[in-house]
Tab-separated table of C-alpha atoms in Angstrom:
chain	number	residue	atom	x	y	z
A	1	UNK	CA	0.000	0.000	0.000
A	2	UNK	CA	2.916	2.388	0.058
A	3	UNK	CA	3.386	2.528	-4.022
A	4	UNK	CA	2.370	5.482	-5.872
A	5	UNK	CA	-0.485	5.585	-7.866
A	6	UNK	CA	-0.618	7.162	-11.041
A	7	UNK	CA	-3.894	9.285	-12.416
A	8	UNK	CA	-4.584	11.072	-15.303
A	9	UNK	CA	-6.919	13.966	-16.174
A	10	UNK	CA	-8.543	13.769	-19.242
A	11	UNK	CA	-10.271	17.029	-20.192
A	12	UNK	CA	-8.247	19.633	-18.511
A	13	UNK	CA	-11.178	22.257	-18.523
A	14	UNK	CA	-12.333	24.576	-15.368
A	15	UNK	CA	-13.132	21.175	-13.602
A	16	UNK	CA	-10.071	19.609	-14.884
A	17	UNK	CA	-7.556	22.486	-13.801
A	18	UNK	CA	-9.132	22.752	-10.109
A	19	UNK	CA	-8.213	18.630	-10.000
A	20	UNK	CA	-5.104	19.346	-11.083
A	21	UNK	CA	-4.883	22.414	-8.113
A	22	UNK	CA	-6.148	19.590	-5.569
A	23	UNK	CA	-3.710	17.316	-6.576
A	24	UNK	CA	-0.692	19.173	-6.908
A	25	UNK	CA	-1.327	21.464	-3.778
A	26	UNK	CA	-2.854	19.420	-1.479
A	27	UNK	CA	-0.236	16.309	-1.784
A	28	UNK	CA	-0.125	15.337	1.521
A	29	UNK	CA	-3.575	15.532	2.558
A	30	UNK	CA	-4.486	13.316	0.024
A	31	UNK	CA	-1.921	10.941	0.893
A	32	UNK	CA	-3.609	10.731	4.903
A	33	UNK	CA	-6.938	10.230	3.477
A	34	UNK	CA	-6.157	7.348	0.862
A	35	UNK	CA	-2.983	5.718	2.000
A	36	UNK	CA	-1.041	6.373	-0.908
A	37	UNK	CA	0.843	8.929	-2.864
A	38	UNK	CA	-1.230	10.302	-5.819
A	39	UNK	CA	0.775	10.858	-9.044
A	40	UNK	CA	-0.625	13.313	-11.616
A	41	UNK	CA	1.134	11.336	-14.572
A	42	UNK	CA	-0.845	12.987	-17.819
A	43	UNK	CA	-3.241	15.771	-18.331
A	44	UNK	CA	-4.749	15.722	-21.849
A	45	UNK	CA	-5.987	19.116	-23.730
A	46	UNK	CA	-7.095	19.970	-26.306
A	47	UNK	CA	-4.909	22.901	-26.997
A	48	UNK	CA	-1.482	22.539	-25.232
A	49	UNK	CA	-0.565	26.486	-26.244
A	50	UNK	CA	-3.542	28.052	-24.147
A	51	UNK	CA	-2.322	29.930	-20.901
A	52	UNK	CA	-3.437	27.503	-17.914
A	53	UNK	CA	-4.438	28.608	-14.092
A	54	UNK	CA	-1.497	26.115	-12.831
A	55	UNK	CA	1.920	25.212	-13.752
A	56	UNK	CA	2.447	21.594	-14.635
A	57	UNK	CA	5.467	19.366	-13.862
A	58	UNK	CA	7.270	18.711	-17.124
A	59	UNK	CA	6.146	15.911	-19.520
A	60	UNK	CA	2.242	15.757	-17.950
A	61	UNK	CA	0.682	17.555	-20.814
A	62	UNK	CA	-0.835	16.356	-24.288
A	63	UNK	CA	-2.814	16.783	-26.553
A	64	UNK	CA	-3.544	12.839	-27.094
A	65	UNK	CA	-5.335	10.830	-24.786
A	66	UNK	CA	-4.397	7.565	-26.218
A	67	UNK	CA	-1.106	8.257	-24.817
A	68	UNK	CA	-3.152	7.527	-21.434
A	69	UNK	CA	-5.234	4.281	-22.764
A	70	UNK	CA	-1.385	3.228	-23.591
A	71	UNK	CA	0.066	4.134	-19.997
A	72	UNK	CA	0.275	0.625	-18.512
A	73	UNK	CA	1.473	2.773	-15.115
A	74	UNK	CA	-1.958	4.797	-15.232
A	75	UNK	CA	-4.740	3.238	-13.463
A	76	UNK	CA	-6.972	5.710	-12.256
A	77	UNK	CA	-8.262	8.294	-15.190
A	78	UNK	CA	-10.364	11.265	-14.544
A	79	UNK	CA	-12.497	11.696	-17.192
A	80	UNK	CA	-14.023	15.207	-17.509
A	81	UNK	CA	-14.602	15.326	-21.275
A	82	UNK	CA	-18.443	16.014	-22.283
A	83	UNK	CA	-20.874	15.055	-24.915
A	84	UNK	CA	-21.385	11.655	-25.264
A	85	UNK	CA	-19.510	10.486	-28.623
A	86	UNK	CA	-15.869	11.041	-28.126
A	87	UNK	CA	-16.588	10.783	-24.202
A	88	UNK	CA	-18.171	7.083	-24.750
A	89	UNK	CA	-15.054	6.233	-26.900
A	90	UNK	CA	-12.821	6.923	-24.259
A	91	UNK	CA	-14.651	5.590	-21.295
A	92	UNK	CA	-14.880	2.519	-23.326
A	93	UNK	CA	-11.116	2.055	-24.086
A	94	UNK	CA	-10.239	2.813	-20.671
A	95	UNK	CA	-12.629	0.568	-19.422
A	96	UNK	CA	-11.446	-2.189	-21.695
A	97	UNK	CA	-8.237	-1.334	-20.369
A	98	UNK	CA	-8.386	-2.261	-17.027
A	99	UNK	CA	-8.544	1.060	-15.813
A	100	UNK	CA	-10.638	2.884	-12.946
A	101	UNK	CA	-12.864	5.904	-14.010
A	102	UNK	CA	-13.938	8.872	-12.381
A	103	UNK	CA	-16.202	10.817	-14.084
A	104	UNK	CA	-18.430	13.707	-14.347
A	105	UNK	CA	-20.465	13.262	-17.013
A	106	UNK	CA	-23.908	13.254	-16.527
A	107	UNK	CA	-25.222	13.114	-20.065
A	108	UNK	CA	-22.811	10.233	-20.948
A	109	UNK	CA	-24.245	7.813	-18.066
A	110	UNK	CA	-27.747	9.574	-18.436
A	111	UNK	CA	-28.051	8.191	-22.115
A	112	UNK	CA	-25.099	5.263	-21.767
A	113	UNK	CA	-24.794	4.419	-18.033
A	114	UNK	CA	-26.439	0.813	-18.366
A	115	UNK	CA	-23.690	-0.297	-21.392
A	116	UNK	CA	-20.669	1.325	-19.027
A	117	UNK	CA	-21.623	0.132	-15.772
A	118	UNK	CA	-21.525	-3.538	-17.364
A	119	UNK	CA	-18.424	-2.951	-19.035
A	120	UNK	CA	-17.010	-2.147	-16.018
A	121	UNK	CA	-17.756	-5.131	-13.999
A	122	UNK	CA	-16.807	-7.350	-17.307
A	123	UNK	CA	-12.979	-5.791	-17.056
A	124	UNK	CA	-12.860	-5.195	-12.960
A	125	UNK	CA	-13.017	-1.644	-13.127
A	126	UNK	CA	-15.371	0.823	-11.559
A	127	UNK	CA	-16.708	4.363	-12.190
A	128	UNK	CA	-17.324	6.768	-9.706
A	129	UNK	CA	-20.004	9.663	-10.745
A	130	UNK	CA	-20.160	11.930	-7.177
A	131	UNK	CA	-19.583	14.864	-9.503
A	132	UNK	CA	-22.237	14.143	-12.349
A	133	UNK	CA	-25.007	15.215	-10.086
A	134	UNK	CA	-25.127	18.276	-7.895
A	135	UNK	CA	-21.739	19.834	-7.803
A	136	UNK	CA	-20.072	19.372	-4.510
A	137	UNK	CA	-23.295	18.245	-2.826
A	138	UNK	CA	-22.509	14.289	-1.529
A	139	UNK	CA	-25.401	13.306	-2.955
A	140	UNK	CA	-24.774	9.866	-4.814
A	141	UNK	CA	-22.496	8.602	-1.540
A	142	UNK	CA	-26.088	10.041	0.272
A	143	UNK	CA	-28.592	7.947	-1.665
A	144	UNK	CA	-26.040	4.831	-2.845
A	145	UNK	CA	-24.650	3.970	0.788
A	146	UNK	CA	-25.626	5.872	3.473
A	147	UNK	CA	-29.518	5.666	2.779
A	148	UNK	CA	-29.287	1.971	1.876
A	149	UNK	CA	-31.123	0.931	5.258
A	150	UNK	CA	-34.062	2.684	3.633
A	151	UNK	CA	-36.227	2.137	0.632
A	152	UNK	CA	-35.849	6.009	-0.588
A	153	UNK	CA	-39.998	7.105	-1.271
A	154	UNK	CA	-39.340	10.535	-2.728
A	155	UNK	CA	-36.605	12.800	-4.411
A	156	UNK	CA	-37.343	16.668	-4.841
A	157	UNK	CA	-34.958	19.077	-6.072
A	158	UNK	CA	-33.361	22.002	-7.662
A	159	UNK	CA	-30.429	19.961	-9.832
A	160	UNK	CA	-29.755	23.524	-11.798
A	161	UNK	CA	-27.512	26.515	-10.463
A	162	UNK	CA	-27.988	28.147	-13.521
A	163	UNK	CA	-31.833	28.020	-13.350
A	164	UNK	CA	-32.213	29.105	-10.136
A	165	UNK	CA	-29.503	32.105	-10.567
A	166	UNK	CA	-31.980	33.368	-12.787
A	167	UNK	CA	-34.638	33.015	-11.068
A	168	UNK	CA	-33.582	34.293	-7.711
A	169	UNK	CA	-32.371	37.093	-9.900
A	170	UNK	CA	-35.195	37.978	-11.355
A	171	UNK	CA	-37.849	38.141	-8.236
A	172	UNK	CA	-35.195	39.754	-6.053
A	173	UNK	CA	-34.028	42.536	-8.632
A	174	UNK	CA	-36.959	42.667	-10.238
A	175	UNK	CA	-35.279	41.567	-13.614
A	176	UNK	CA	-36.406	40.441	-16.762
A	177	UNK	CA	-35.721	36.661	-17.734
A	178	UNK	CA	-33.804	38.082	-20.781
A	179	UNK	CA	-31.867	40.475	-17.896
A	180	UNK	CA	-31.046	37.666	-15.617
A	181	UNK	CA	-29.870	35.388	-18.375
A	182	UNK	CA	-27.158	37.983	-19.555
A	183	UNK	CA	-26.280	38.647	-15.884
A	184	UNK	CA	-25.898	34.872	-14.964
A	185	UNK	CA	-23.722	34.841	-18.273
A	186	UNK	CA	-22.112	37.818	-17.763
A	187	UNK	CA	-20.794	35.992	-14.462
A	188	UNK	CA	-20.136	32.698	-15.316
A	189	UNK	CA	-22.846	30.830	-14.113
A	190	UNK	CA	-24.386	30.364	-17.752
A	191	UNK	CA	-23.189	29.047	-20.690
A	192	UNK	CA	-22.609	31.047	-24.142
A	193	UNK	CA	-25.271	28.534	-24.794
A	194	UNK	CA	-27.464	28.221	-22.366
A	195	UNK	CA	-30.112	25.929	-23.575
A	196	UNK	CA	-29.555	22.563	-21.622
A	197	UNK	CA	-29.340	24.603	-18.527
A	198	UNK	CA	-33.085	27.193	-19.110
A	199	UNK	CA	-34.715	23.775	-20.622
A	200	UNK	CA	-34.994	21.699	-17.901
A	201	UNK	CA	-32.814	19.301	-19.600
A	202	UNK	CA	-29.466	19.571	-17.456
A	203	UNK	CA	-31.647	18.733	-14.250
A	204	UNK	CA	-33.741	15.910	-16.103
A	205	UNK	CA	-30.439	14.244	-16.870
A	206	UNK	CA	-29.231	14.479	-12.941
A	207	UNK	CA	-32.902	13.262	-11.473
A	208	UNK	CA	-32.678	10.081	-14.339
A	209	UNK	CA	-29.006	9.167	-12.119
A	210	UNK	CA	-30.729	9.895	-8.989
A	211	UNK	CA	-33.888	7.761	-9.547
A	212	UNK	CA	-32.010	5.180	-11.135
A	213	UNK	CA	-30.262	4.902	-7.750
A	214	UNK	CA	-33.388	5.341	-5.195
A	215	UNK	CA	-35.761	3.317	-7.506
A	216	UNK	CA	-33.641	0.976	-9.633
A	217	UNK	CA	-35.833	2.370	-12.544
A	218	UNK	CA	-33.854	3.536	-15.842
A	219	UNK	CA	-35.912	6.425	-17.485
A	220	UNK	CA	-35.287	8.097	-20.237
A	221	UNK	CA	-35.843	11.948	-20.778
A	222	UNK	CA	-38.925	11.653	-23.226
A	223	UNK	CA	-40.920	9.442	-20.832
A	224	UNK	CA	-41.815	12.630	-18.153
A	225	UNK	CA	-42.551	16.281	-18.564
A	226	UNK	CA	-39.965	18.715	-18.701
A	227	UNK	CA	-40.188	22.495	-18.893
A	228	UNK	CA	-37.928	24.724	-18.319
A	229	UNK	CA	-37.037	28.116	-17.252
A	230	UNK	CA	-37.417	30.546	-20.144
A	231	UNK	CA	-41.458	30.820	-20.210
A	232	UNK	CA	-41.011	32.052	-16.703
A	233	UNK	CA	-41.794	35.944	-17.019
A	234	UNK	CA	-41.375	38.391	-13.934
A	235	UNK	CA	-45.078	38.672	-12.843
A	236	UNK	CA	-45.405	34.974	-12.496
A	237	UNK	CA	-42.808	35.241	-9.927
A	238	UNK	CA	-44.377	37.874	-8.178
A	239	UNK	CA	-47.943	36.642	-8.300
A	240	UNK	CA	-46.437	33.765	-6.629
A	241	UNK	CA	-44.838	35.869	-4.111
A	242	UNK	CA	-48.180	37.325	-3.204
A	243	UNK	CA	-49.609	33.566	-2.928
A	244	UNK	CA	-47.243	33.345	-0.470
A	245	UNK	CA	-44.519	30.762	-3.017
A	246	UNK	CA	-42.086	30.991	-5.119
A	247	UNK	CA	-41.456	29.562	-8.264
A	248	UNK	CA	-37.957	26.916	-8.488
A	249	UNK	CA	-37.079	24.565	-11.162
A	250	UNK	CA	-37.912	21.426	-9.065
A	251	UNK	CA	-36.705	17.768	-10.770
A	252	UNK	CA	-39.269	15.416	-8.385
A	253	UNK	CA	-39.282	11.490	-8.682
A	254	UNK	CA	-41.148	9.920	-6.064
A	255	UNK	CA	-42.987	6.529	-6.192
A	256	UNK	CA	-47.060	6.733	-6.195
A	257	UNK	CA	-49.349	3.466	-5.863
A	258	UNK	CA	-46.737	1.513	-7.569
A	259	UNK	CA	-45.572	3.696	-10.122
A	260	UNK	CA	-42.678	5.608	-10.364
A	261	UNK	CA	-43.401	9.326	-10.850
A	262	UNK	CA	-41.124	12.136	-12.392
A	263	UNK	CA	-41.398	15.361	-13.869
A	264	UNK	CA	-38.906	18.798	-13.816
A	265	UNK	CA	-40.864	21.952	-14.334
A	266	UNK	CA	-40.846	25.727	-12.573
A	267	UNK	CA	-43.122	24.767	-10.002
A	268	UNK	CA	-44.833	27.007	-6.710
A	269	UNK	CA	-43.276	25.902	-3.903
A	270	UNK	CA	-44.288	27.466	-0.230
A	271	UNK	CA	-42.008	30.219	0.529
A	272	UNK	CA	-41.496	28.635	4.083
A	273	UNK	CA	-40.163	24.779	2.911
A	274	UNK	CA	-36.298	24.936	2.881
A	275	UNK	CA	-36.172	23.836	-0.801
A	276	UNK	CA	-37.970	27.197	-1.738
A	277	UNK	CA	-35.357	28.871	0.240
A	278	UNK	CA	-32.648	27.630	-1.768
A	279	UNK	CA	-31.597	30.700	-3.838
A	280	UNK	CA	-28.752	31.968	-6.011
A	281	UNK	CA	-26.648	29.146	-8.226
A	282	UNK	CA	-26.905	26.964	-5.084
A	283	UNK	CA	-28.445	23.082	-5.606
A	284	UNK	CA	-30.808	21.527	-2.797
A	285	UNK	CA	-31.948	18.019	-2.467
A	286	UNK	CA	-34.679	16.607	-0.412
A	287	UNK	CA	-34.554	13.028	-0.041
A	288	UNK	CA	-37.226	10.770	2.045
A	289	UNK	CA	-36.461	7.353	3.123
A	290	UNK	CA	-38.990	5.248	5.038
A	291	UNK	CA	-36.548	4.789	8.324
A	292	UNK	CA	-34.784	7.947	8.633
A	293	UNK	CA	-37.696	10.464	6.985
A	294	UNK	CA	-36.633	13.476	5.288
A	295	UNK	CA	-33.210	14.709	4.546
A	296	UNK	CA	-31.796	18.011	3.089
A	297	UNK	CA	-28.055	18.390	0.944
A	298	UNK	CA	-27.743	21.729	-0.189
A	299	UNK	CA	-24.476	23.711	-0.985
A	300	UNK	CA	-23.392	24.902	-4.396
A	301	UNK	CA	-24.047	22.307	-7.669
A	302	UNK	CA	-21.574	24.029	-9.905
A	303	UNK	CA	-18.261	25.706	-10.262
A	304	UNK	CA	-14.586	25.062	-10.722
A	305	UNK	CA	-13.520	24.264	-7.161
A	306	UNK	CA	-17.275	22.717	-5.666
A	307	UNK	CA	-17.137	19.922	-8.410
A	308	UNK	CA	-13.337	19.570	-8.488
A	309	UNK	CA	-13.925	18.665	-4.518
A	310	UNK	CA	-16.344	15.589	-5.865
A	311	UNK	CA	-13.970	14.466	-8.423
A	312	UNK	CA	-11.172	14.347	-5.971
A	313	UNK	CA	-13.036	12.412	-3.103
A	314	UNK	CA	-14.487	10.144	-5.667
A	315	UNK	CA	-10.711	9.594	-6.867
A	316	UNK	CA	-9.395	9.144	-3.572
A	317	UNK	CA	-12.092	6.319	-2.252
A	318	UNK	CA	-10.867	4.229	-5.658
A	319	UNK	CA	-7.143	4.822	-4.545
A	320	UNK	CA	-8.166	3.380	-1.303
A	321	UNK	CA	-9.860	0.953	-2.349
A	322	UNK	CA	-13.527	1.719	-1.397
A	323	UNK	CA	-15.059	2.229	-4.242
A	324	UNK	CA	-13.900	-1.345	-5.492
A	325	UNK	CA	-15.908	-2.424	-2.215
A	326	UNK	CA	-18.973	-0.665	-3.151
A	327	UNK	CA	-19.352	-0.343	-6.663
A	328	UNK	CA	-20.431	-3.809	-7.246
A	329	UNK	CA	-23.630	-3.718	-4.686
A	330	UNK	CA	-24.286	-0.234	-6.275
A	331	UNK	CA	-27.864	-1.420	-7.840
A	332	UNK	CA	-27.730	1.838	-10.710
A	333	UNK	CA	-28.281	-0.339	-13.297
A	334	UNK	CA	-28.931	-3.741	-11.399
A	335	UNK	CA	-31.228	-6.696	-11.146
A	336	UNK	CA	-33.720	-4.865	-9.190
A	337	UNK	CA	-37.459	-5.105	-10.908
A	338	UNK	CA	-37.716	-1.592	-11.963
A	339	UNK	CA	-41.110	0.653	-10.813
A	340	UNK	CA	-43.133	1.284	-13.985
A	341	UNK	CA	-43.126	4.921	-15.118
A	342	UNK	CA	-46.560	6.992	-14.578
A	343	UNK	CA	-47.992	7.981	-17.840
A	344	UNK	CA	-47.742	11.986	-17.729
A	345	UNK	CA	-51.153	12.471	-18.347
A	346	UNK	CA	-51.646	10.438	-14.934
A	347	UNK	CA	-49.647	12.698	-12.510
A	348	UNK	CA	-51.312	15.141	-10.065
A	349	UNK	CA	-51.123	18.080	-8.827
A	350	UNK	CA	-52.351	21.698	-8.102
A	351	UNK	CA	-52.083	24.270	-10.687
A	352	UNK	CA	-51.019	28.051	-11.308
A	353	UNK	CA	-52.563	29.828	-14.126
A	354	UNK	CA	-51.689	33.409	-15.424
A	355	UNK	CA	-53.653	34.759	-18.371
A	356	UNK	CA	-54.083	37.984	-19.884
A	357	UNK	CA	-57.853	38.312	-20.441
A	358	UNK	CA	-60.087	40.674	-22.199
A	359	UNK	CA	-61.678	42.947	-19.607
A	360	UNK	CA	-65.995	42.403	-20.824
A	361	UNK	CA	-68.502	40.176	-18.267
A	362	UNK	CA	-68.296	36.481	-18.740
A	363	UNK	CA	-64.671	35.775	-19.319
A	364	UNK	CA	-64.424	34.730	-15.871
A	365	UNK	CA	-67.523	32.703	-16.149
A	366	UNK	CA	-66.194	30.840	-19.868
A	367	UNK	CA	-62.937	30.095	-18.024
A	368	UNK	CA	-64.679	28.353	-14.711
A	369	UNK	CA	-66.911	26.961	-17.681
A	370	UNK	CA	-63.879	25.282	-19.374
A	371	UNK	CA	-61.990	24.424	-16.228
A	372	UNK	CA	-65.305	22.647	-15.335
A	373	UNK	CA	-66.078	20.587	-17.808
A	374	UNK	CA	-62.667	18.992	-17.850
A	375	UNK	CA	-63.339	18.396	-14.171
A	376	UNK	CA	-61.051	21.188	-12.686
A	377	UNK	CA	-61.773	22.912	-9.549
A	378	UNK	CA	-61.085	26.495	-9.134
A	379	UNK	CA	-59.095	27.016	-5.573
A	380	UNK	CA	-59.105	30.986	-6.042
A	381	UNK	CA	-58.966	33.913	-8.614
A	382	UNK	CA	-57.005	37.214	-8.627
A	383	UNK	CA	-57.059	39.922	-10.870
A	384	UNK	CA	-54.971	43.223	-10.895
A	385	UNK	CA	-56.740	45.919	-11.839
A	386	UNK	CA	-56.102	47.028	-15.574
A	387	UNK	CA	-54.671	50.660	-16.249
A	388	UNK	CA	-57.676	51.860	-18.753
A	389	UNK	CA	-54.926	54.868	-19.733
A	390	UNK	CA	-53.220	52.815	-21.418
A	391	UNK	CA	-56.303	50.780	-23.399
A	392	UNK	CA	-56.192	51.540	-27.149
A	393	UNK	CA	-59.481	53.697	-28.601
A	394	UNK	CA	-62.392	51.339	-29.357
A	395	UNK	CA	-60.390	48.565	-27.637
A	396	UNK	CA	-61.190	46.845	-24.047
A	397	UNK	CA	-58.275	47.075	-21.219
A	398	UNK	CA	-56.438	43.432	-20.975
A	399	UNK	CA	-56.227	42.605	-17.370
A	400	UNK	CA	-53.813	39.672	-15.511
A	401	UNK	CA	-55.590	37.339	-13.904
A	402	UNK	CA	-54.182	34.338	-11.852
A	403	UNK	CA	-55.866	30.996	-11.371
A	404	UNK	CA	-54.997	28.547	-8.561
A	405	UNK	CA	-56.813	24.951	-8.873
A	406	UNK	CA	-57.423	22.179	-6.747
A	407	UNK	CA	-55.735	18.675	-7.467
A	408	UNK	CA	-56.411	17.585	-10.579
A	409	UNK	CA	-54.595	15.119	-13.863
A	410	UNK	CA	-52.053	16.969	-16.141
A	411	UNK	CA	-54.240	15.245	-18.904
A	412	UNK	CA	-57.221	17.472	-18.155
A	413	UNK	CA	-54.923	20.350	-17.685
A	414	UNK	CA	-53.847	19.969	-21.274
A	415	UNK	CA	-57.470	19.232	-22.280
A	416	UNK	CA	-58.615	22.882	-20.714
A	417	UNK	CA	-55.567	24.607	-22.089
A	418	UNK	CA	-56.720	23.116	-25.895
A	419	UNK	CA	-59.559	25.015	-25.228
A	420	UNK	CA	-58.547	28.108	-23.794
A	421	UNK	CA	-56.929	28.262	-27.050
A	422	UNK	CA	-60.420	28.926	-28.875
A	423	UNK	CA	-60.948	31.729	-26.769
A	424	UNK	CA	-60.437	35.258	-28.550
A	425	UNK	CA	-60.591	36.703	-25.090
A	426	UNK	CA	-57.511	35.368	-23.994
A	427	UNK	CA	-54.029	37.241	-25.022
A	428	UNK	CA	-51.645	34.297	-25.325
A	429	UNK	CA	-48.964	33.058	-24.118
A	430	UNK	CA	-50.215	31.702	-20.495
A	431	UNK	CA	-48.324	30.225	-18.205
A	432	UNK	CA	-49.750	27.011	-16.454
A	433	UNK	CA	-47.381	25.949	-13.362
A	434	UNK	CA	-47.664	22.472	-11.200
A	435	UNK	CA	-48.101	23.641	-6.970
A	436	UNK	CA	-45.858	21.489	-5.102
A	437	UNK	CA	-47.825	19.908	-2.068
């Protein structure tokens, strides 16, 4: 136990340079915490002339990561490479290789975990994902082994810094969603291209990892709803805040009668529950298990040094040896019978509505009307009051008004909303929003 071991980086990135930092800084510490001396033998890049944070010892960097799949002394590689072509390739080969994989990834074991996972256990490897899924939250060691005296009966969280930047943003500065977006950009927290993030898809592929773990149920992204971010305008937000909610991108998977049920949408959320108080670019996961109850991680789900922290504990329990001890009872993709999805249309809930309405009698009555005969209760009604300076000649004033229903199917939610669209009262867009209970 007192040989060296030798690691690579692959991907030498934001994430990739604060390993590196860890590594090369914080030698010793490592060392206590593993039992061995942890090498940094190769860092692969893609551009080996482009100024770096941290200075290398000679002969680490390249350019080609075959040079690693060829290093017999290697046999740990962090992979931070994303997309899932050129990132499957290499897992693969390294895999094949008889080497150990860390990883952080979530789109590659979102839409290829299941092949991996069983490529691993064919060659003796393992792959450790702590940092595919919330940042430096511990939330895969959480759920995989310290939760395993429970059978886990709900997950409900906010999976997306980005996302909830924006929309902490935008109700505490009064922003637009256009405003926030450049701001969370301007800072770092968003992408040149933000689109997985304001989608919904980033946190859909984290809560697919997470349920696979809780539930032993592989799901893939077109089989729940997902909405993101960017319908979200400003008064939503503050309607909500007069409801007394407010409005997060919530990822929930949670089992009902038998069936396994998911969804990630900007959904009201009591301004008094702890995952509604979650604000800024900072994750939160609430996790209920039938012994201990519920359980809160929260701290920040993005960032150079937060996931760099992941990576490194992840590489550190394979150096020592524990993730060999675990990784084959971790049931991800295992022989567990998996919990049938529930059909969208099925799913439950309370809804917000926001429409812009035609100020005349009976638009209130032709909405209940609508809302009725799909079998939707109203809850309650507000309306602002419309500023009739600002009403066209010959036209009527358009005036907000904000719905709240009582439980009823997302399939006659969508059934209503068909036809709201025949309504020339209505201004659209609306905005319909699931209530968290």
């Amino acid at each position: 136990m007192t040989n060296p071991i030798s690691v690579a980086i692959v991907g030498l990135g934001t994430v990739g340079t604060g390993v590196a930092k860890l590594l090369l800084q914080h030698a010793d510490r490592l060392k206590t915490r593993s039992g061995r001396d942890i090498q940094l033998r190769r860092a692969v890049c893609r551009d080996l002339s482009k100024p770096r944070e941290i200075e290398l010892p000679d002969g680490v960097l390249t350019d080609n990561w075959r040079t690693v799949l060829e290093d017999d002394d290697v046999s740990v590689v962090v992979q931070l490479v994303g997309g899932t072509t050129t990132a499957r390739e290499m897992m693969i080969a390294f895999l094949k290789a008889g080497k150990n994989v860390v990883t952080a990834n979530k789109a590659l074991l979102c839409e290829h975990g299941e092949e991996l996972f069983q490529l691993a256990r064919e060659h003796d490897c393992t792959i450790a994902f702590e940092a595919a899924v919330a940042g430096g939250i511990p939330i895969i060691a959480a759920i995989g082994q310290s939760m395993t005296a429970n059978q886990i009966r709900s997950i409900e969280a906010i999976l997306n810094g980005t996302s909830n930047y924006i929309l902490t943003e935008m109700l505490s500065q009064g922003r637009t969603y256009e405003d926030a977006l450049k701001q969370a950009q301007e800072l770092g927290y968003a992408e040149a291209d933000p689109t997985m993030d304001v989608d919904g898809t980033d946190a859909a592929q984290k809560l697919t990892i997470l349920a696979r773990l809780a539930f032993g149920t592989t799901v893939s992204l077109d089989e729940f709803p997902r909405q993101g971010i960017d319908s979200v305008a400003l008064a939503d937000l503050q309607y909500a805040a007069e409801l007394g909610y407010r409005i997060k991108l919530l990822g929930v998977a949670k089992v009902v009668d038998g069936h396994l049920e998911m969804h990630v949408q900007p959904t009201l959320v009591k301004q008094d529950r702890p995952v509604a108080q979650a604000d800024g670019a900072f994750n939160i996961i609430a996790v209920d298990g039938d012994a201990v109850g519920r359980t809160w991680y929260t701290g920040p789900g993005a960032g150079q040094m937060p996931t760099a922290s992941a990576v490194v504990a992840d590489l550190v329990d394979t150096v020592a040896g524990r993730t060999r001890l675990t990784f084959p009872l971790l049931d991800l993709w295992g022989e567990r019978t998996p919990l049938p999805v529930q059909a969208p249309d099925e799913i439950t809930s309370r809804y917000f509505l926001r429409f812009s309405m035609e100020d005349r009698p009976h638009v209130f009555a032709e909405i209940a009307d609508i809302l009725g005969r799909n079998g939707i209760s109203l809850a309650s009604i507000m309306q602002h009051e419309a500023s009739e300076s600002k009403t066209q000649a010959g036209s009527r004033p358009m005036v907000p008004v904000v719905v709240m229903t009582h439980r009823t199917t997302r399939g006659r939610m969508q059934a209503a909303e068909r036809e709201f669209q025949q309504l020339n009262t209505l201004q659209p867009p609306w905005i319909l929003l699931p209530v968290a209970d």
